XYZ file of C-alpha atoms in Angstrom:
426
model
C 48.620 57.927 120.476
C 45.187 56.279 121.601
C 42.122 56.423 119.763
C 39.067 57.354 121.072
C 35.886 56.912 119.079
C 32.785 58.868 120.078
C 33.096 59.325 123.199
C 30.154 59.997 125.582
C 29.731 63.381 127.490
C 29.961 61.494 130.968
C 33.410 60.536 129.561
C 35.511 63.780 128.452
C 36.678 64.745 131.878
C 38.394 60.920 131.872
C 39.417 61.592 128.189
C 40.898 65.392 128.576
C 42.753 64.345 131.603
C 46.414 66.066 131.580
C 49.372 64.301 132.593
C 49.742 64.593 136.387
C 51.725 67.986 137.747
C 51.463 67.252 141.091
C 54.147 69.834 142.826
C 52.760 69.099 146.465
C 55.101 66.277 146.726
C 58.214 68.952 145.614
C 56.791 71.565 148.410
C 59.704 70.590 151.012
C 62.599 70.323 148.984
C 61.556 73.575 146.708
C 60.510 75.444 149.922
C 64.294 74.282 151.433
C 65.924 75.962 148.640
C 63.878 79.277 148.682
C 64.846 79.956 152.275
C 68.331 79.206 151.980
C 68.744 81.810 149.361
C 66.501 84.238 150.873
C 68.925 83.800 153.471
C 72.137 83.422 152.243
C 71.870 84.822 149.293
C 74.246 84.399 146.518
C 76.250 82.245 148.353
C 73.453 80.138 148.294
C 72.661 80.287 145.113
C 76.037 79.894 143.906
C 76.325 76.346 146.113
C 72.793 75.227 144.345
C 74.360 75.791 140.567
C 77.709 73.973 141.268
C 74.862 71.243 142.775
C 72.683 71.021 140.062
C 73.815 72.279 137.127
C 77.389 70.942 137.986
C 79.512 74.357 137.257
C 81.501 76.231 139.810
C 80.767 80.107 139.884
C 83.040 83.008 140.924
C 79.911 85.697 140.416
C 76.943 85.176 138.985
C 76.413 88.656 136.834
C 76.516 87.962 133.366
C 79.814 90.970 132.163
C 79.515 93.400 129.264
C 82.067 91.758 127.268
C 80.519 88.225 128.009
C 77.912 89.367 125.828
C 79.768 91.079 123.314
C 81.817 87.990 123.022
C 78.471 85.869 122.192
C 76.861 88.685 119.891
C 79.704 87.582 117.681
C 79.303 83.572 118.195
C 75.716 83.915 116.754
C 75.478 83.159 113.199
C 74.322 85.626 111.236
C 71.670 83.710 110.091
C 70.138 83.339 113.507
C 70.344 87.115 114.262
C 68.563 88.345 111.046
C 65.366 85.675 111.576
C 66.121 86.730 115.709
C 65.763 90.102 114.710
C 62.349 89.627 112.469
C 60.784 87.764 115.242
C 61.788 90.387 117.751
C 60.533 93.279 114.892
C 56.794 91.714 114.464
C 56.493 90.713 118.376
C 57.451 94.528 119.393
C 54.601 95.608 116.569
C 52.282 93.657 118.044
C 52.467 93.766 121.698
C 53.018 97.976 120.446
C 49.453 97.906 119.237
C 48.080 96.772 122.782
C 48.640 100.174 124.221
C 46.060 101.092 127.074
C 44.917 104.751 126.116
C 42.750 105.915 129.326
C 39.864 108.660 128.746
C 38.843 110.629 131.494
C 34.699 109.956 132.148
C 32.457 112.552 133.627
C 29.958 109.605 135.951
C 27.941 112.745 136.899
C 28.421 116.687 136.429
C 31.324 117.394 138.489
C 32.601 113.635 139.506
C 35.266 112.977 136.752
C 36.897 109.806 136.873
C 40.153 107.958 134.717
C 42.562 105.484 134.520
C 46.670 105.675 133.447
C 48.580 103.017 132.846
C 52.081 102.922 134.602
C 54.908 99.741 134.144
C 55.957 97.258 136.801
C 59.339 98.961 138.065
C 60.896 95.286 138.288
C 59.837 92.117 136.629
C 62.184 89.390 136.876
C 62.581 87.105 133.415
C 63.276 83.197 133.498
C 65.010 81.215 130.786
C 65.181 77.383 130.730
C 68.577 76.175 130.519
C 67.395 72.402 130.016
C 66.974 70.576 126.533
C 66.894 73.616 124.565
C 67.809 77.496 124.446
C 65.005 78.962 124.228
C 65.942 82.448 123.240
C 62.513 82.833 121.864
C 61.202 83.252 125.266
C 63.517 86.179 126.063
C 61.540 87.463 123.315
C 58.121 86.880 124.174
C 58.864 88.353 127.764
C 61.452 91.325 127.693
C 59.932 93.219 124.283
C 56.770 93.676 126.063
C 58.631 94.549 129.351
C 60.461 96.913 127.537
C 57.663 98.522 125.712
C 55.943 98.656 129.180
C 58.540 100.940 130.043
C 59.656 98.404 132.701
C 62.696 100.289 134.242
C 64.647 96.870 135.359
C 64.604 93.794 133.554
C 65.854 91.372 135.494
C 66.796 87.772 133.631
C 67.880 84.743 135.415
C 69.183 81.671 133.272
C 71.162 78.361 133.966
C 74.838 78.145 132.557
C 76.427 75.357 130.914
C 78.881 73.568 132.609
C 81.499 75.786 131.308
C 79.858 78.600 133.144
C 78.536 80.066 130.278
C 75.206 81.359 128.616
C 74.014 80.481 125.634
C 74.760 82.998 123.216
C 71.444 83.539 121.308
C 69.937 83.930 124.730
C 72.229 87.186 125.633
C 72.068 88.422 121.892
C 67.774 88.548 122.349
C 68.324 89.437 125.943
C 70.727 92.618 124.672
C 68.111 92.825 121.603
C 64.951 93.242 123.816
C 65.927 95.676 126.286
C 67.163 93.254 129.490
C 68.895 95.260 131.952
C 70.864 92.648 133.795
C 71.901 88.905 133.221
C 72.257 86.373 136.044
C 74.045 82.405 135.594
C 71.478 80.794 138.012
C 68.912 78.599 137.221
C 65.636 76.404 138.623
C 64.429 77.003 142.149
C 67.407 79.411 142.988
C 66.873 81.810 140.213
C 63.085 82.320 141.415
C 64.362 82.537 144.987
C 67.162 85.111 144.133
C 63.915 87.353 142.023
C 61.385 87.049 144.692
C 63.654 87.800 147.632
C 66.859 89.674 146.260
C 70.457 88.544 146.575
C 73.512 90.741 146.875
C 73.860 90.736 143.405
C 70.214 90.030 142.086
C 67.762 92.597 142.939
C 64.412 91.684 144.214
C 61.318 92.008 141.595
C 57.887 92.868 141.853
C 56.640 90.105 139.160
C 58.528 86.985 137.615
C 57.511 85.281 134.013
C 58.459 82.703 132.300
C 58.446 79.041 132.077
C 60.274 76.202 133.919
C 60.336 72.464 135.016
C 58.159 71.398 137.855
C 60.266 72.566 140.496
C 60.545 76.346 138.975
C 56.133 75.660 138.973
C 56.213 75.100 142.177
C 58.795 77.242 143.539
C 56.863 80.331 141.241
C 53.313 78.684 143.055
C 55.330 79.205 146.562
C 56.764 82.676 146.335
C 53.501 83.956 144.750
C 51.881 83.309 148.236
C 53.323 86.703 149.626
C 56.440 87.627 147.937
C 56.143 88.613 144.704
C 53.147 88.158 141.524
C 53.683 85.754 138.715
C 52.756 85.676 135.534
C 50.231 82.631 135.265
C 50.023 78.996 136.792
C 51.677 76.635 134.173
C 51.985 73.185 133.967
C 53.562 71.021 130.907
C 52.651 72.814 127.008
C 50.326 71.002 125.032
C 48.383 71.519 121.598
C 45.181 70.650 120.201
C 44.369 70.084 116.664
C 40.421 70.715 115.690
C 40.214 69.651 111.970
C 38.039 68.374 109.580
C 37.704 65.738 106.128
C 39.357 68.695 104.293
C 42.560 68.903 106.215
C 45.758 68.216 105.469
C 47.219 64.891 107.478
C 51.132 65.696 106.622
C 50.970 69.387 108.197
C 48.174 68.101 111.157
C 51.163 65.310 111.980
C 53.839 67.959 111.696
C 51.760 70.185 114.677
C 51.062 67.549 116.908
C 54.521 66.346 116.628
C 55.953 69.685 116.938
C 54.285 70.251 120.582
C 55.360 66.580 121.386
C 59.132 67.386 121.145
C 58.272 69.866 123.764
C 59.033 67.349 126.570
C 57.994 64.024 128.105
C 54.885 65.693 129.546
C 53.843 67.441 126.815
C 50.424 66.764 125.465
C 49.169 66.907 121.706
C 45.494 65.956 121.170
C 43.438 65.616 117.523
C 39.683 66.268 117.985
C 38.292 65.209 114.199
C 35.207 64.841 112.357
C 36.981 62.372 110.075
C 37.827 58.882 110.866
C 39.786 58.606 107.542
C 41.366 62.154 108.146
C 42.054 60.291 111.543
C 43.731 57.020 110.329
C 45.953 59.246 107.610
C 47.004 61.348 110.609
C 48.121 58.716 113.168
C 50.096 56.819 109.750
C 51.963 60.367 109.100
C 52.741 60.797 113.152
C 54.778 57.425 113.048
C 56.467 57.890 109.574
C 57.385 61.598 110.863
C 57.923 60.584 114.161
C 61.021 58.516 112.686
C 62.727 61.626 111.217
C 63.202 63.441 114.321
C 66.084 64.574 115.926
C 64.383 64.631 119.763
C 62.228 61.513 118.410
C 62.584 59.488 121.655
C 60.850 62.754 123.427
C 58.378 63.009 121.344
C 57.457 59.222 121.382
C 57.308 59.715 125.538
C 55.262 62.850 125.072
C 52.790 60.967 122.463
C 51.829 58.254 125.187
C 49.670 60.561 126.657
C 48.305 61.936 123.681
C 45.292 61.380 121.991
C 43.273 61.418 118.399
C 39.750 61.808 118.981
C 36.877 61.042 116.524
C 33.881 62.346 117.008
C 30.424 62.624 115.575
C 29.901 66.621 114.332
C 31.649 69.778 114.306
C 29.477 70.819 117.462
C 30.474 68.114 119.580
C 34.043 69.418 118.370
C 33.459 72.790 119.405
C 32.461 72.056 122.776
C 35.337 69.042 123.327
C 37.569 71.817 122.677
C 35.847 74.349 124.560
C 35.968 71.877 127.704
C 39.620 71.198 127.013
C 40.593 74.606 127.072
C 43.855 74.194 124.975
C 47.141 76.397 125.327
C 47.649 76.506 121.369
C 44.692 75.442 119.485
C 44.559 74.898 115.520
C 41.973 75.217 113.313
C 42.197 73.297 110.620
C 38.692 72.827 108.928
C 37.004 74.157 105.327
C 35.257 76.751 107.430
C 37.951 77.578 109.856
C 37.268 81.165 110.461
C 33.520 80.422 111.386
C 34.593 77.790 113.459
C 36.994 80.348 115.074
C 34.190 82.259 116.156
C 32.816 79.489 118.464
C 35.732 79.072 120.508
C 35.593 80.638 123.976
C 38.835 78.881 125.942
C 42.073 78.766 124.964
C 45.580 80.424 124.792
C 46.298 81.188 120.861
C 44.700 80.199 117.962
C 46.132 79.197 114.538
C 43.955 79.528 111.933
C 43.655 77.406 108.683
C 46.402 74.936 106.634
C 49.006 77.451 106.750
C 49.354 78.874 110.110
C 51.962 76.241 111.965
C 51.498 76.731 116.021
C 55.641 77.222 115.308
C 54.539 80.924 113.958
C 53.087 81.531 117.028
C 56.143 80.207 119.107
C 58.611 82.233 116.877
C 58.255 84.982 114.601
C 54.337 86.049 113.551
C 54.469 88.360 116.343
C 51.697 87.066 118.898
C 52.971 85.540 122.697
C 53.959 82.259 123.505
C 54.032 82.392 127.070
C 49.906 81.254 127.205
C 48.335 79.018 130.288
C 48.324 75.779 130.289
C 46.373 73.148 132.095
C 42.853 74.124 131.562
C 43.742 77.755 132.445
C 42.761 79.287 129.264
C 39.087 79.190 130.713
C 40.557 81.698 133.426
C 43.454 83.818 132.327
C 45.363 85.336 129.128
C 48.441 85.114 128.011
C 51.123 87.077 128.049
C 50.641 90.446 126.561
C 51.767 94.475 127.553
C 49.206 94.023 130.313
C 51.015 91.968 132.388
C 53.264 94.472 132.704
C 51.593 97.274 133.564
C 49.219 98.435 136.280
C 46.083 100.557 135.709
C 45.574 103.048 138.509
C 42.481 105.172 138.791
C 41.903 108.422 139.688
C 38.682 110.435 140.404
C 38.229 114.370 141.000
C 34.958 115.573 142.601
C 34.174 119.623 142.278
C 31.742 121.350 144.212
C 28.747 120.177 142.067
C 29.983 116.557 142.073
C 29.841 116.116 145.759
C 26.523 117.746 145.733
C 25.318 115.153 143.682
C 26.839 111.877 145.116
C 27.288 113.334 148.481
C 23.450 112.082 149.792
C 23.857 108.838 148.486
C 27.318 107.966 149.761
C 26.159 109.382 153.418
C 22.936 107.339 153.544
C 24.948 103.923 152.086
C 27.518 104.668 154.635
C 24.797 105.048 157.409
C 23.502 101.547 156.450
C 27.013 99.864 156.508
C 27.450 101.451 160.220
C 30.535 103.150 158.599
C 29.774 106.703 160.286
C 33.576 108.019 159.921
C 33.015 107.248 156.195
C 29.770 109.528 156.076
C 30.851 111.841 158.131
C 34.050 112.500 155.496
C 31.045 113.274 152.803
C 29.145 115.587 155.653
C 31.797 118.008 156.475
C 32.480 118.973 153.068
C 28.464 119.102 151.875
C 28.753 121.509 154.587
C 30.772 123.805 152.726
C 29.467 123.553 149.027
């Protein structure tokens, strides 16, 4: 990890620097893909997974006893803490339902909002170094909750043809409709445009390589919604003399496992908090099973010293992290300050793991700098908030004037005249 003492304010845009997503240069070849699916369907997706993912398929549904079959491969172990996580994220993401109230603006003009689910949303699970059935999680409890009626999820096989099984015992868990074997650029394809076995969506989540970035970028041009521009996950440890440099080790080594691009950053008060913590990265580093990841991952990584817990603050502010832990004497106060990021872990005890498993908040949170911008996933991005307004005789009385004479002055006269005819009759 490099070391960065001090650093000057003319400096931090050098110093926060991600490592480079640049998906223009995958435009043609993802853009190649996405219209031979959208039209040939899953023929063409079918030819794209014995390509990439090197396994020949006769359909791509995922059956009903395919799934039974893999309920009973999963230790039971693995279901009971599956079934916690999946317990405290449906509490959660439960407690984040929109309750409109209607709102009298005048006498007579009454005006309110209901909330009503995305028909279709279309999940996506990364086959690649990991099963990450934590995501089907994170994405189909709130969908369900939503009242979402069809959850689509899309996820690569193994070269067997197969799915892991803890992804289709949280996919059968959290309410997911249907199952499809096809992953990267074809799986967004066969969501956004609908196959003759996939239906089309209205939304996709979920995270992928650079090619499902940029394939989710392309199809959000006029196709279909997304859930958030991502790039490669990253954390950001804020801590002071008073942490401990064993657990701030563990978190920035447990976002560097991530992947090559991932991007862990210390921003400390403490140069000797500093020192202890780049000692415990190595020795830890060592004990890894995905160690040589990590070690690619920590290039790009960075402990940063710097001169008060202010200049902290508004490093961290600047940086906009996608997990962000506090680790200070103070840490709730310090909480207060911070304006940008995705999720925040708060004091010695609260691992950015919790977050990614089982303490019930979402991991699917922008990356990149996008925390100044958006939110992460929550029962909001699944729903839509329509609005609805009833004017009585009264009301139009007493908005009536002013909508005619704004109308008037935006040389709108068919929009006035709708006001005129019915002042006419009140």
């Amino acid at each position: 990890m490099k070391k960065i003492i001090y650093p000057e304010k003319k400096d931090w845009m050098e110093i926060l620097r991600r490592p480079a997503l640049n998906t223009d240069t995958l435009r043609n070849t993802v853009k190649e893909v996405l219209d031979k699916v959208k039209t040939e369907g899953d023929k063409a997706v079918r030819e794209y997974e014995e390509r990439f993912d090197k396994v020949k398929l006769d359909s791509l549904g995922v059956t009903e006893t395919e799934i039974a079959e893999a309920e009973k491969e999963v230790p039971i172990e693995l279901k009971a803490a599956i079934m916690l996580a999946q317990k405290n994220i449906h509490t959660f993401h439960s407690s984040q339902r929109f309750e409109g109230k209607k709102v009298q603006t005048v006498p007579g003009v009454t005006c309110w909002q209901k909330a009503v689910a995305i028909e279709k949303v279309g999940l996506y699970i990364p086959g690649g170094t990991a099963p990450l059935f934590s995501t089907v999680l994170m994405l189909a409890t709130p969908a369900q909750i939503a009242g979402c009626k069809e959850i689509v999820l899309c996820t690569p096989p193994d070269k067997e043809g197969k799915v892991h099984p803890a992804i289709l015992y949280a996919a059968k868990l959290a309410g997911v409709n249907k199952i499809f074997k096809a992953g990267g650029v074809q799986a967004i394809a066969a969501m956004a445009y609908g196959t003759e076995s996939v239906p089309k969506v209205y939304k996709i989540f979920g995270p992928g390589n650079q090619y499902v970035t940029a394939a989710k970028q392309q199809v959000s041009l006029r196709d279909v919604a997304i859930d958030m521009p991502a790039g490669p996950s990253e954390v950001e440890v804020l801590a002071d003399e008073t942490a401990n440099p064993v657990f701030v080790a563990a978190d920035l080594l447990s976002q560097a496992e991530h992947g090559v691009d991932s991007q862990a950053m210390l921003i400390t008060t403490s140069e000797k908090l500093m020192k202890e913590v780049e000692y415990e990265v190595q020795r830890q580093l060592a004990l890894l099973p995905r160690w040589e990841i990590a070690e690619k991952s920590l290039a790009s990584s960075k402990l940063i010293l710097v001169r008060d817990m202010d200049e902290a603050i508004a490093l961290t502010n600047e940086y906009a992290p996608e997990h962000l832990i506090i680790e200070t004497r103070d840490y709730m106060e310090q909480a207060e300050r911070i304006v940008n990021a995705g999720s925040v872990f708060l004091g010695s005890l609260t691992p950015e793991s919790a977050g990614d498993y089982a303490s019930g908040t979402n991991h699917t949170l922008p990356t990149n700098g996008y925390a100044k911008a958006y939110s992460g996933v929550s029962l909001d991005s699944f729903i839509r908030k329509i609005t609805f307004q009833e004017i009585n005789g009264e009301g139009i009385q007493n908005i009536g004037p002013a909508i005619e004479v704004m109308a008037a002055n935006e040389q709108l006269g068919a929009h006035k005249n709708a006001v005129t005819v019915r002042l006419k009759t009140v």
